[in-house]
Structure formats: C-alpha cells, structure tokens
C-alpha positions as semicolon CSV with decimal commas, in nm:
position;residue;x (nm);y (nm);z (nm)
1;M;-17,367;21,369;14,798
2;F;-17,360;21,258;15,160
3;K;-17,679;21,224;15,362
4;T;-17,712;21,346;15,719
5;Y;-17,926;21,175;15,980
6;L;-17,966;21,499;16,175
7;S;-18,276;21,712;16,131
8;E;-18,258;22,064;15,990
9;Q;-18,332;22,191;16,341
10;E;-18,040;21,993;16,486
11;M;-17,802;22,116;16,212
12;L;-17,910;22,472;16,294
13;R;-17,867;22,420;16,668
14;R;-17,525;22,254;16,646
15;F;-17,363;22,447;16,362
16;G;-17,584;22,744;16,275
17;A;-17,634;22,565;15,942
18;L;-17,925;22,627;15,709
19;P;-18,026;22,425;15,401
20;D;-17,881;22,547;15,072
21;T;-18,192;22,694;14,913
22;R;-18,040;22,701;14,564
23;F;-18,149;22,340;14,524
24;T;-18,503;22,207;14,522
25;V;-18,547;21,929;14,776
26;D;-18,719;21,616;14,647
27;Q;-18,731;21,256;14,768
28;R;-18,383;21,181;14,629
29;S;-18,219;21,495;14,766
30;K;-18,388;21,492;15,108
31;N;-18,126;21,503;15,387
32;D;-17,842;21,587;15,147
33;L;-17,550;21,736;15,334
34;R;-17,562;22,056;15,130
35;L;-17,588;22,359;15,353
36;R;-17,480;22,709;15,442
37;L;-17,323;22,802;15,771
38;P;-17,126;23,082;15,932
39;G;-16,754;23,047;15,857
40;R;-16,673;23,045;16,229
41;N;-16,858;22,710;16,254
42;L;-16,681;22,539;15,963
43;Y;-16,421;22,357;16,174
44;K;-16,686;22,242;16,418
45;L;-16,884;22,098;16,125
46;L;-16,570;21,931;15,984
47;R;-16,491;21,773;16,323
48;W;-16,846;21,633;16,332
49;F;-16,815;21,509;15,973
50;K;-16,482;21,337;16,044
51;S;-16,634;21,170;16,351
52;R;-16,862;20,981;16,107
53;Q;-17,152;21,018;16,352
54;D;-17,510;21,077;16,235
55;R;-17,431;21,069;15,865
56;E;-17,412;20,827;15,576
57;L;-17,091;20,624;15,586
58;F;-17,074;20,393;15,286
59;P;-17,107;20,453;14,911
60;F;-17,380;20,193;14,848
61;R;-17,669;20,435;14,789
62;E;-17,459;20,661;14,570
63;F;-17,337;20,362;14,365
64;Y;-17,694;20,250;14,317
65;E;-17,819;20,597;14,216
66;E;-17,534;20,661;13,971
67;L;-17,481;20,318;13,815
68;V;-17,761;20,071;13,891
69;R;-18,074;20,287;13,867
70;P;-17,984;20,429;13,522
71;G;-17,908;20,077;13,399
72;I;-17,533;20,116;13,348
73;V;-17,468;19,805;13,558
74;A;-17,712;19,527;13,645
75;R;-17,866;19,520;13,991
76;E;-17,830;19,141;14,000
77;A;-17,453;19,169;13,953
78;F;-17,401;19,455;14,198
79;G;-17,659;19,394;14,469
80;V;-17,358;19,344;14,695
81;F;-17,009;19,479;14,640
82;D;-16,692;19,539;14,837
83;C;-16,493;19,858;14,862
84;K;-16,188;19,984;15,047
85;Y;-16,190;20,321;15,224
86;H;-15,887;20,536;15,136
87;G;-15,965;20,846;15,336
88;L;-16,114;21,190;15,336
89;R;-16,012;21,465;15,095
90;H;-16,132;21,819;15,050
91;L;-16,069;22,091;14,799
92;P;-15,946;22,425;14,931
93;L;-16,211;22,670;15,041
94;R;-16,293;22,886;14,738
95;F;-16,537;23,149;14,627
96;N;-16,817;23,012;14,408
97;S;-16,929;23,274;14,157
98;C;-17,270;23,108;14,105
99;S;-17,369;23,104;14,471
100;Q;-17,168;23,412;14,570
101;Y;-17,046;23,220;14,878
102;Q;-16,731;23,046;14,988
103;Q;-16,754;22,675;14,910
104;L;-16,588;22,369;15,057
105;I;-16,617;22,036;14,877
106;V;-16,544;21,725;15,085
107;A;-16,512;21,372;14,949
108;E;-16,445;21,029;15,087
109;I;-16,232;20,815;14,856
110;Y;-16,330;20,451;14,806
111;E;-16,180;20,184;14,584
112;L;-16,426;19,937;14,437
113;R;-16,307;19,579;14,491
114;P;-16,516;19,386;14,241
115;T;-16,545;19,012;14,215
116;D;-16,407;18,855;13,896
117;G;-16,759;18,849;13,752
118;Q;-16,823;19,213;13,841
119;L;-16,488;19,314;13,693
120;E;-16,574;19,144;13,364
121;L;-16,908;19,327;13,353
122;L;-16,737;19,659;13,424
123;R;-16,495;19,597;13,137
124;K;-16,790;19,538;12,905
125;V;-16,955;19,859;13,024
126;R;-16,633;20,053;12,966
127;G;-16,606;19,912;12,614
128;R;-16,969;19,997;12,541
129;H;-16,951;20,353;12,673
130;Y;-16,593;20,451;12,596
131;G;-16,494;20,230;12,304
132;G;-16,211;20,070;12,500
133;G;-16,151;19,727;12,639
C-alpha cells in the first residue's frame, strides 16, 4: 500500500477524494493511499500519482513490514537492499461487490537485486516455507 504525503484536506481539495472508511486507520495504515473519489477526478489523480510527487516512491517500508518485521528475513541481512524499477501497472477498473464501488488497483513493479549473501538467505527462506530449494 502506497503512502501519501498529502493531508486528507489536500486530497479533498485537489481530487475530491475522501478516506476509504471501510478500513480502520491505525499507526501502520495512517496516510495509506486508499480513498474514494468521484470518477471524473480519476485521471487527475492518476496523473498526480504518475508524477511521483508527494507520495512514497520506494518499496523499503513495504519490504520491512512484509518480510523483516514478521521475522521472515533478518533485519541485519536486509537493512539495505537494491531494487530495479520496472514500471507502473494497473488492473482494469472493476466493480467491487464488497465495497459496492468501482475499484482501481495500481502497482509499481520492482525487481529485488539481492547481494550474493541475501540471495542465499532468500533461498533458505524459500526452502523453509515452501519445501523447495
């Protein structure tokens, strides 16, 4: 989940966007880029998103939250890592039956470029969790 550096008031002013109230906001989800907006403002929001201004740009926090914090990989081994940006992708706009709204999912694609030591650790993790080598 991307983070925005714009306030709720600024998101409302620029895009008519309101927070998605289906999710409880806590310290980890604060400033998540999960919102509702009028369809007429979708392309304006996407232009802003593609500009990479005032939002999270790199996958470091997400990597930490998904892999380091739960103990899947060691913080000491992955305190620093390299990745290559492959671009922006989005799924087609579709109706979400749970929310009863149209939904657009946007993702940035990164390739992890581990050191030899990090790669060896990842292979061990894969073997431990998936029974493969």
